[in-house]
């Protein structure tokens, strides 16, 4: 953008994957999640038309609308209103907020979460106000609730802190030390995944057989603890089998799908050390733990097995303030 449209504020937030513990995290068990910095959401604040207030512009979605005209439950407008309130900005300035994202939508990679975080950061930057990570994370959680009803809070936490986290619902997140970086191939089934519906399906199954589901959640919790020790101890070799075990338990919970199974099987057959679905499941993405030299071969095999998109990424220690 040239001098005509000076950028008043910019915010960026990464995608994410849940490495271990999705679904059981809703029921108070721990989860481990990491940012995926190869994909991101970005929001830019530029001067708007005088007297118009805030205009929200999402060119990828072909949407442009005024904040004042948006209904209360419009998610993008909701983020803006919450942020203005959090920053004590009572009268909205004349701004245009433009949003872009390279994160796959409805695929368990936190695209909506990252858009919210990027918008809040951009507004804070334009207003020259600080928005510390815990405040940002709480704000994004309010937006998540609009989408999902009762989210665990893991998504807003990992995306807001932009750092690997060990997370238990209702507790302050613990930032994880990644002793040895590792590589993931993330592959999209191309089947949209609704977090709300998957979470509700698990809830119904849990209500029908609490003893069985509580036992599954406990077994996943034990996997998460072992994974945490492996990640912090640099024992990358231990992570593959733990992913396989976590996937098997998610399948028992009923959140896998034929497409996910096909990709998980293909990844293992082509040398991945382990593989699992990520996020809500029943579609969306899976991840495979792969040695660096084999990442391209595994991605190729996943495409042949039907993946519509593959992202190769390294999980490593992120500077906690990389996105502030
Ligand atoms: O599909 P995603 O990336 O929105 O992940 C949802 C994670 C769940 O554990 C299934 C739900 C939650 O609120 O944590």
mmCIF file of C-alpha atoms and ligand atoms in Angstrom:
data_model
loop_
_atom_site.group_PDB
_atom_site.id
_atom_site.type_symbol
_atom_site.label_atom_id
_atom_site.label_comp_id
_atom_site.label_asym_id
_atom_site.label_seq_id
_atom_site.Cartn_x
_atom_site.Cartn_y
_atom_site.Cartn_z
ATOM 1 C CA UNK A 1 0.000 0.000 0.000
ATOM 2 C CA UNK A 2 1.351 3.454 -0.928
ATOM 3 C CA UNK A 3 1.325 6.768 0.923
ATOM 4 C CA UNK A 4 -2.336 7.306 0.087
ATOM 5 C CA UNK A 5 -3.324 4.467 2.452
ATOM 6 C CA UNK A 6 -0.932 4.557 5.372
ATOM 7 C CA UNK A 7 -1.099 1.451 7.524
ATOM 8 C CA UNK A 8 -2.207 2.538 10.986
ATOM 9 C CA UNK A 9 -1.903 -0.910 12.536
ATOM 10 C CA UNK A 10 -1.142 -4.481 11.552
ATOM 11 C CA UNK A 11 -1.813 -7.740 13.369
ATOM 12 C CA UNK A 12 -0.808 -11.253 12.469
ATOM 13 C CA UNK A 13 -1.569 -14.623 14.073
ATOM 14 C CA UNK A 14 -0.530 -18.165 13.118
ATOM 15 C CA UNK A 15 -2.508 -21.312 12.409
ATOM 16 C CA UNK A 16 -2.262 -24.126 14.932
ATOM 17 C CA UNK A 17 -2.419 -27.865 15.406
ATOM 18 C CA UNK A 18 -3.366 -29.832 18.487
ATOM 19 C CA UNK A 19 -0.517 -32.324 18.804
ATOM 20 C CA UNK A 20 -2.171 -34.370 21.554
ATOM 21 C CA UNK A 21 -5.384 -34.290 23.562
ATOM 22 C CA UNK A 22 -8.183 -32.813 21.414
ATOM 23 C CA UNK A 23 -11.717 -33.596 22.650
ATOM 24 C CA UNK A 24 -10.548 -34.967 26.027
ATOM 25 C CA UNK A 25 -9.351 -31.384 26.716
ATOM 26 C CA UNK A 26 -13.028 -30.348 26.757
ATOM 27 C CA UNK A 27 -13.442 -32.726 29.738
ATOM 28 C CA UNK A 28 -10.628 -31.279 31.850
ATOM 29 C CA UNK A 29 -7.756 -33.406 30.547
ATOM 30 C CA UNK A 30 -4.515 -31.779 29.299
ATOM 31 C CA UNK A 31 -3.664 -31.047 25.656
ATOM 32 C CA UNK A 32 -0.547 -29.967 23.788
ATOM 33 C CA UNK A 33 -0.847 -27.570 20.856
ATOM 34 C CA UNK A 34 1.647 -25.745 18.663
ATOM 35 C CA UNK A 35 1.467 -22.786 16.285
ATOM 36 C CA UNK A 36 1.881 -23.412 12.554
ATOM 37 C CA UNK A 37 3.679 -20.335 11.310
ATOM 38 C CA UNK A 38 3.669 -21.464 7.659
ATOM 39 C CA UNK A 39 0.069 -20.253 7.495
ATOM 40 C CA UNK A 40 -1.335 -17.116 9.085
ATOM 41 C CA UNK A 41 -4.113 -14.568 9.300
ATOM 42 C CA UNK A 42 -3.361 -10.891 8.879
ATOM 43 C CA UNK A 43 -5.394 -7.763 9.589
ATOM 44 C CA UNK A 44 -4.462 -4.255 8.483
ATOM 45 C CA UNK A 45 -6.029 -1.012 9.678
ATOM 46 C CA UNK A 46 -6.041 1.889 7.202
ATOM 47 C CA UNK A 47 -7.858 5.239 7.339
ATOM 48 C CA UNK A 48 -11.524 4.895 6.343
ATOM 49 C CA UNK A 49 -14.044 7.379 5.026
ATOM 50 C CA UNK A 50 -14.528 10.300 7.426
ATOM 51 C CA UNK A 51 -17.656 9.985 9.541
ATOM 52 C CA UNK A 52 -18.318 6.362 8.564
ATOM 53 C CA UNK A 53 -16.738 4.645 11.556
ATOM 54 C CA UNK A 54 -15.241 1.192 11.125
ATOM 55 C CA UNK A 55 -15.583 -0.768 7.882
ATOM 56 C CA UNK A 56 -14.667 -4.471 7.874
ATOM 57 C CA UNK A 57 -13.294 -5.776 4.584
ATOM 58 C CA UNK A 58 -12.630 -9.458 3.906
ATOM 59 C CA UNK A 59 -11.733 -9.576 0.185
ATOM 60 C CA UNK A 60 -11.197 -13.384 0.174
ATOM 61 C CA UNK A 61 -14.779 -13.842 1.401
ATOM 62 C CA UNK A 62 -16.068 -11.067 -0.839
ATOM 63 C CA UNK A 63 -17.414 -9.169 2.153
ATOM 64 C CA UNK A 64 -17.348 -5.471 3.058
ATOM 65 C CA UNK A 65 -19.647 -3.998 5.682
ATOM 66 C CA UNK A 66 -19.923 -1.268 8.286
ATOM 67 C CA UNK A 67 -19.523 -2.141 11.951
ATOM 68 C CA UNK A 68 -22.567 -0.035 12.819
ATOM 69 C CA UNK A 69 -24.771 -2.061 10.434
ATOM 70 C CA UNK A 70 -23.554 -5.526 11.531
ATOM 71 C CA UNK A 71 -25.863 -7.658 13.699
ATOM 72 C CA UNK A 72 -24.668 -8.414 17.260
ATOM 73 C CA UNK A 73 -23.734 -12.034 16.452
ATOM 74 C CA UNK A 74 -21.713 -11.245 13.311
ATOM 75 C CA UNK A 75 -18.359 -12.810 14.335
ATOM 76 C CA UNK A 76 -15.967 -10.272 12.727
ATOM 77 C CA UNK A 77 -17.966 -7.327 14.083
ATOM 78 C CA UNK A 78 -18.073 -9.048 17.475
ATOM 79 C CA UNK A 79 -14.248 -9.179 17.571
ATOM 80 C CA UNK A 80 -14.039 -5.481 16.765
ATOM 81 C CA UNK A 81 -16.612 -4.501 19.408
ATOM 82 C CA UNK A 82 -14.926 -6.624 22.083
ATOM 83 C CA UNK A 83 -11.522 -5.172 21.243
ATOM 84 C CA UNK A 84 -12.750 -1.569 21.297
ATOM 85 C CA UNK A 85 -14.309 -2.290 24.682
ATOM 86 C CA UNK A 86 -11.160 -3.990 26.033
ATOM 87 C CA UNK A 87 -9.089 -0.997 24.930
ATOM 88 C CA UNK A 88 -11.612 1.533 26.269
ATOM 89 C CA UNK A 89 -12.155 3.110 22.849
ATOM 90 C CA UNK A 90 -15.708 4.347 23.202
ATOM 91 C CA UNK A 91 -16.257 5.973 19.787
ATOM 92 C CA UNK A 92 -15.052 3.857 16.848
ATOM 93 C CA UNK A 93 -12.525 5.762 14.683
ATOM 94 C CA UNK A 94 -12.922 6.025 10.888
ATOM 95 C CA UNK A 95 -10.964 2.921 9.950
ATOM 96 C CA UNK A 96 -11.038 0.186 7.361
ATOM 97 C CA UNK A 97 -9.919 -3.194 8.722
ATOM 98 C CA UNK A 98 -8.826 -5.544 5.940
ATOM 99 C CA UNK A 99 -8.484 -9.247 6.715
ATOM 100 C CA UNK A 100 -6.624 -11.957 4.837
ATOM 101 C CA UNK A 101 -5.831 -15.532 5.794
ATOM 102 C CA UNK A 102 -3.837 -18.391 4.293
ATOM 103 C CA UNK A 103 -5.138 -20.847 6.927
ATOM 104 C CA UNK A 104 -7.487 -23.550 5.592
ATOM 105 C CA UNK A 105 -11.075 -22.897 6.777
ATOM 106 C CA UNK A 106 -13.073 -25.481 8.796
ATOM 107 C CA UNK A 107 -10.095 -27.805 8.876
ATOM 108 C CA UNK A 108 -8.985 -27.922 12.521
ATOM 109 C CA UNK A 109 -6.196 -25.384 12.002
ATOM 110 C CA UNK A 110 -7.681 -22.470 13.894
ATOM 111 C CA UNK A 111 -8.474 -20.179 10.976
ATOM 112 C CA UNK A 112 -11.322 -18.308 12.703
ATOM 113 C CA UNK A 113 -9.286 -18.065 15.892
ATOM 114 C CA UNK A 114 -6.304 -16.577 14.075
ATOM 115 C CA UNK A 115 -8.490 -14.059 12.229
ATOM 116 C CA UNK A 116 -9.897 -12.868 15.577
ATOM 117 C CA UNK A 117 -6.428 -12.581 17.133
ATOM 118 C CA UNK A 118 -4.999 -10.746 14.103
ATOM 119 C CA UNK A 119 -7.895 -8.253 14.091
ATOM 120 C CA UNK A 120 -7.588 -7.533 17.806
ATOM 121 C CA UNK A 121 -3.831 -7.040 17.456
ATOM 122 C CA UNK A 122 -4.251 -4.720 14.466
ATOM 123 C CA UNK A 123 -6.797 -2.573 16.325
ATOM 124 C CA UNK A 124 -4.549 -2.358 19.395
ATOM 125 C CA UNK A 125 -1.599 -1.379 17.192
ATOM 126 C CA UNK A 126 -3.655 1.293 15.397
ATOM 127 C CA UNK A 127 -4.820 2.686 18.744
ATOM 128 C CA UNK A 128 -1.261 2.487 20.079
ATOM 129 C CA UNK A 129 -2.424 0.366 23.012
ATOM 130 C CA UNK A 130 -0.878 -2.751 24.514
ATOM 131 C CA UNK A 131 -2.873 -5.981 24.313
ATOM 132 C CA UNK A 132 -0.996 -8.511 26.472
ATOM 133 C CA UNK A 133 -1.292 -12.187 25.472
ATOM 134 C CA UNK A 134 -3.570 -13.231 28.376
ATOM 135 C CA UNK A 135 -6.001 -10.373 27.588
ATOM 136 C CA UNK A 136 -5.911 -11.181 23.872
ATOM 137 C CA UNK A 137 -6.483 -14.872 24.586
ATOM 138 C CA UNK A 138 -9.513 -14.122 26.815
ATOM 139 C CA UNK A 139 -10.940 -11.825 24.174
ATOM 140 C CA UNK A 140 -10.559 -14.440 21.431
ATOM 141 C CA UNK A 141 -12.148 -17.012 23.752
ATOM 142 C CA UNK A 142 -15.298 -14.853 23.915
ATOM 143 C CA UNK A 143 -15.468 -15.006 20.114
ATOM 144 C CA UNK A 144 -14.876 -18.772 20.102
ATOM 145 C CA UNK A 145 -17.865 -19.165 22.369
ATOM 146 C CA UNK A 146 -20.024 -17.562 19.735
ATOM 147 C CA UNK A 147 -18.934 -20.289 17.276
ATOM 148 C CA UNK A 148 -18.612 -23.375 19.445
ATOM 149 C CA UNK A 149 -20.708 -22.990 22.552
ATOM 150 C CA UNK A 150 -18.276 -24.265 25.168
ATOM 151 C CA UNK A 151 -14.752 -24.444 23.758
ATOM 152 C CA UNK A 152 -11.951 -25.694 25.980
ATOM 153 C CA UNK A 153 -9.803 -22.599 25.358
ATOM 154 C CA UNK A 154 -6.841 -24.433 23.841
ATOM 155 C CA UNK A 155 -7.214 -22.833 20.387
ATOM 156 C CA UNK A 156 -7.326 -19.199 21.517
ATOM 157 C CA UNK A 157 -4.412 -19.871 23.872
ATOM 158 C CA UNK A 158 -1.983 -21.344 21.345
ATOM 159 C CA UNK A 159 -2.891 -18.816 18.657
ATOM 160 C CA UNK A 160 -2.682 -15.804 20.998
ATOM 161 C CA UNK A 161 0.592 -16.812 22.628
ATOM 162 C CA UNK A 162 1.941 -18.053 19.258
ATOM 163 C CA UNK A 163 3.977 -20.584 21.191
ATOM 164 C CA UNK A 164 3.737 -24.304 21.965
ATOM 165 C CA UNK A 165 1.543 -24.809 25.026
ATOM 166 C CA UNK A 166 0.512 -27.436 27.548
ATOM 167 C CA UNK A 167 -3.063 -26.578 28.377
ATOM 168 C CA UNK A 168 -5.654 -27.590 30.951
ATOM 169 C CA UNK A 169 -9.068 -25.961 30.808
ATOM 170 C CA UNK A 170 -9.485 -23.173 33.366
ATOM 171 C CA UNK A 171 -5.788 -23.018 34.244
ATOM 172 C CA UNK A 172 -3.124 -20.565 33.049
ATOM 173 C CA UNK A 173 -1.323 -22.099 30.041
ATOM 174 C CA UNK A 174 2.185 -23.448 30.458
ATOM 175 C CA UNK A 175 4.555 -22.605 27.615
ATOM 176 C CA UNK A 176 6.397 -25.715 26.463
ATOM 177 C CA UNK A 177 10.112 -25.968 25.879
ATOM 178 C CA UNK A 178 10.799 -27.783 22.603
ATOM 179 C CA UNK A 179 14.147 -29.404 23.335
ATOM 180 C CA UNK A 180 14.540 -30.786 19.798
ATOM 181 C CA UNK A 181 12.572 -29.386 16.827
ATOM 182 C CA UNK A 182 10.580 -31.883 14.765
ATOM 183 C CA UNK A 183 8.871 -31.918 11.375
ATOM 184 C CA UNK A 184 5.218 -32.453 10.599
ATOM 185 C CA UNK A 185 3.362 -32.985 7.368
ATOM 186 C CA UNK A 186 -0.174 -31.627 7.766
ATOM 187 C CA UNK A 187 -2.628 -32.989 5.200
ATOM 188 C CA UNK A 188 -6.171 -31.868 4.495
ATOM 189 C CA UNK A 189 -8.876 -34.434 3.708
ATOM 190 C CA UNK A 190 -10.785 -31.674 1.902
ATOM 191 C CA UNK A 191 -13.839 -32.652 3.964
ATOM 192 C CA UNK A 192 -15.087 -29.677 6.004
ATOM 193 C CA UNK A 193 -15.095 -30.320 9.735
ATOM 194 C CA UNK A 194 -17.536 -28.617 12.081
ATOM 195 C CA UNK A 195 -16.017 -28.321 15.547
ATOM 196 C CA UNK A 196 -19.404 -27.632 17.085
ATOM 197 C CA UNK A 197 -20.965 -30.763 15.593
ATOM 198 C CA UNK A 198 -18.008 -33.023 16.416
ATOM 199 C CA UNK A 199 -17.927 -31.766 20.011
ATOM 200 C CA UNK A 200 -21.691 -32.327 20.290
ATOM 201 C CA UNK A 201 -21.389 -35.869 18.887
ATOM 202 C CA UNK A 202 -18.749 -36.711 21.505
ATOM 203 C CA UNK A 203 -20.949 -35.155 24.190
ATOM 204 C CA UNK A 204 -23.883 -37.395 23.200
ATOM 205 C CA UNK A 205 -21.668 -40.481 23.158
ATOM 206 C CA UNK A 206 -20.218 -39.528 26.571
ATOM 207 C CA UNK A 207 -23.707 -39.062 27.985
ATOM 208 C CA UNK A 208 -24.675 -42.514 26.694
ATOM 209 C CA UNK A 209 -21.641 -44.234 28.229
ATOM 210 C CA UNK A 210 -19.760 -42.053 30.685
ATOM 211 C CA UNK A 211 -17.660 -44.843 32.155
ATOM 212 C CA UNK A 212 -16.252 -45.843 28.780
ATOM 213 C CA UNK A 213 -15.587 -42.252 27.669
ATOM 214 C CA UNK A 214 -14.020 -41.155 30.943
ATOM 215 C CA UNK A 215 -11.650 -44.125 30.623
ATOM 216 C CA UNK A 216 -10.765 -43.092 27.041
ATOM 217 C CA UNK A 217 -10.118 -39.526 28.206
ATOM 218 C CA UNK A 218 -7.863 -40.804 31.009
ATOM 219 C CA UNK A 219 -5.858 -42.884 28.565
ATOM 220 C CA UNK A 220 -5.409 -39.824 26.327
ATOM 221 C CA UNK A 221 -4.362 -37.758 29.362
ATOM 222 C CA UNK A 222 -1.637 -40.313 30.095
ATOM 223 C CA UNK A 223 -0.443 -40.031 26.473
ATOM 224 C CA UNK A 224 -0.328 -36.230 26.772
ATOM 225 C CA UNK A 225 1.867 -36.464 29.882
ATOM 226 C CA UNK A 226 4.270 -38.846 28.145
ATOM 227 C CA UNK A 227 4.314 -36.594 25.071
ATOM 228 C CA UNK A 228 5.111 -33.579 27.197
ATOM 229 C CA UNK A 229 8.059 -35.370 28.772
ATOM 230 C CA UNK A 230 9.269 -36.476 25.314
ATOM 231 C CA UNK A 231 8.966 -32.960 23.833
ATOM 232 C CA UNK A 232 10.707 -31.286 26.748
ATOM 233 C CA UNK A 233 13.312 -34.037 26.970
ATOM 234 C CA UNK A 234 14.128 -33.985 23.229
ATOM 235 C CA UNK A 235 12.993 -37.618 22.753
ATOM 236 C CA UNK A 236 11.396 -37.110 19.331
ATOM 237 C CA UNK A 237 11.455 -40.876 18.629
ATOM 238 C CA UNK A 238 8.903 -41.404 21.392
ATOM 239 C CA UNK A 239 6.392 -39.018 19.801
ATOM 240 C CA UNK A 240 5.419 -41.129 16.765
ATOM 241 C CA UNK A 241 3.995 -44.092 18.699
ATOM 242 C CA UNK A 242 2.232 -41.666 21.046
ATOM 243 C CA UNK A 243 0.521 -40.013 18.051
ATOM 244 C CA UNK A 244 -0.564 -43.441 16.815
ATOM 245 C CA UNK A 245 -1.993 -44.296 20.240
ATOM 246 C CA UNK A 246 -3.793 -40.955 20.497
ATOM 247 C CA UNK A 247 -5.282 -41.486 17.035
ATOM 248 C CA UNK A 248 -6.520 -44.968 17.932
ATOM 249 C CA UNK A 249 -8.341 -43.542 20.956
ATOM 250 C CA UNK A 250 -9.854 -40.703 18.900
ATOM 251 C CA UNK A 251 -11.083 -43.325 16.431
ATOM 252 C CA UNK A 252 -12.672 -45.237 19.318
ATOM 253 C CA UNK A 253 -14.385 -41.983 20.296
ATOM 254 C CA UNK A 254 -15.927 -41.885 16.829
ATOM 255 C CA UNK A 255 -14.258 -38.750 15.452
ATOM 256 C CA UNK A 256 -12.197 -40.299 12.655
ATOM 257 C CA UNK A 257 -13.527 -40.795 9.124
ATOM 258 C CA UNK A 258 -12.683 -42.963 6.095
ATOM 259 C CA UNK A 259 -10.753 -40.063 4.535
ATOM 260 C CA UNK A 260 -8.733 -39.470 7.712
ATOM 261 C CA UNK A 261 -8.014 -43.205 8.026
ATOM 262 C CA UNK A 262 -6.791 -43.343 4.444
ATOM 263 C CA UNK A 263 -4.345 -40.467 5.013
ATOM 264 C CA UNK A 264 -3.117 -41.773 8.376
ATOM 265 C CA UNK A 265 -2.504 -45.221 6.847
ATOM 266 C CA UNK A 266 -0.717 -43.754 3.794
ATOM 267 C CA UNK A 267 1.562 -41.620 5.991
ATOM 268 C CA UNK A 268 2.592 -44.601 8.088
ATOM 269 C CA UNK A 269 3.122 -46.781 5.005
ATOM 270 C CA UNK A 270 5.518 -44.180 3.591
ATOM 271 C CA UNK A 271 7.732 -43.884 6.606
ATOM 272 C CA UNK A 272 6.021 -41.458 8.989
ATOM 273 C CA UNK A 273 6.997 -42.190 12.595
ATOM 274 C CA UNK A 274 3.385 -41.659 13.665
ATOM 275 C CA UNK A 275 0.161 -40.013 12.510
ATOM 276 C CA UNK A 276 -3.151 -38.781 13.882
ATOM 277 C CA UNK A 277 -6.146 -36.644 13.075
ATOM 278 C CA UNK A 278 -5.985 -33.081 14.451
ATOM 279 C CA UNK A 279 -8.676 -30.897 15.957
ATOM 280 C CA UNK A 280 -12.332 -31.790 15.894
ATOM 281 C CA UNK A 281 -11.966 -34.585 13.306
ATOM 282 C CA UNK A 282 -14.647 -36.254 11.120
ATOM 283 C CA UNK A 283 -12.839 -34.405 8.306
ATOM 284 C CA UNK A 284 -10.326 -31.581 8.337
ATOM 285 C CA UNK A 285 -6.639 -32.314 8.730
ATOM 286 C CA UNK A 286 -4.314 -35.026 9.961
ATOM 287 C CA UNK A 287 -0.651 -34.730 10.952
ATOM 288 C CA UNK A 288 2.252 -37.057 10.384
ATOM 289 C CA UNK A 289 5.532 -36.954 12.291
ATOM 290 C CA UNK A 290 8.223 -37.297 9.659
ATOM 291 C CA UNK A 291 12.016 -37.085 9.491
ATOM 292 C CA UNK A 292 13.076 -33.988 7.612
ATOM 293 C CA UNK A 293 14.472 -35.913 4.608
ATOM 294 C CA UNK A 294 11.202 -37.790 4.131
ATOM 295 C CA UNK A 295 8.783 -34.850 4.360
ATOM 296 C CA UNK A 296 8.418 -34.371 0.577
ATOM 297 C CA UNK A 297 7.953 -38.109 -0.064
ATOM 298 C CA UNK A 298 5.291 -38.393 2.642
ATOM 299 C CA UNK A 299 3.511 -35.257 1.358
ATOM 300 C CA UNK A 300 3.502 -36.779 -2.143
ATOM 301 C CA UNK A 301 2.069 -40.053 -0.794
ATOM 302 C CA UNK A 302 -0.621 -38.124 1.079
ATOM 303 C CA UNK A 303 -1.595 -36.227 -2.071
ATOM 304 C CA UNK A 304 -1.849 -39.553 -3.927
ATOM 305 C CA UNK A 305 -4.070 -40.827 -1.097
ATOM 306 C CA UNK A 306 -6.458 -37.904 -1.618
ATOM 307 C CA UNK A 307 -5.080 -34.985 0.421
ATOM 308 C CA UNK A 308 -6.226 -31.689 -1.088
ATOM 309 C CA UNK A 309 -3.414 -29.708 0.532
ATOM 310 C CA UNK A 310 -0.217 -30.517 2.414
ATOM 311 C CA UNK A 311 1.736 -28.190 4.668
ATOM 312 C CA UNK A 312 5.237 -29.117 5.776
ATOM 313 C CA UNK A 313 6.196 -27.368 8.995
ATOM 314 C CA UNK A 314 8.729 -27.556 11.773
ATOM 315 C CA UNK A 315 7.617 -27.430 15.403
ATOM 316 C CA UNK A 316 10.236 -25.446 17.271
ATOM 317 C CA UNK A 317 10.589 -22.978 20.050
ATOM 318 C CA UNK A 318 8.838 -19.813 18.925
ATOM 319 C CA UNK A 319 9.815 -16.523 20.410
ATOM 320 C CA UNK A 320 6.744 -15.996 22.597
ATOM 321 C CA UNK A 321 6.420 -12.421 21.369
ATOM 322 C CA UNK A 322 7.031 -13.109 17.667
ATOM 323 C CA UNK A 323 3.580 -11.820 16.752
ATOM 324 C CA UNK A 324 3.116 -8.997 19.225
HETATM 325 O O1 LIG B 1 -11.155 -28.370 15.188
HETATM 326 P P1 LIG B 1 -10.546 -27.334 16.029
HETATM 327 O O2 LIG B 1 -9.190 -26.935 15.594
HETATM 328 O O3 LIG B 1 -11.432 -26.176 16.278
HETATM 329 O O4 LIG B 1 -10.220 -28.007 17.441
HETATM 330 C C1 LIG B 1 -11.218 -28.318 18.350
HETATM 331 C C2 LIG B 1 -10.577 -28.924 19.548
HETATM 332 C C3 LIG B 1 -11.573 -29.650 20.443
HETATM 333 O O5 LIG B 1 -10.798 -30.208 21.493
HETATM 334 C C4 LIG B 1 -12.249 -30.755 19.685
HETATM 335 C C5 LIG B 1 -12.610 -28.706 21.011
HETATM 336 C C6 LIG B 1 -12.100 -27.744 22.069
HETATM 337 O O6 LIG B 1 -12.876 -26.835 22.424
HETATM 338 O O7 LIG B 1 -10.978 -27.902 22.569
#
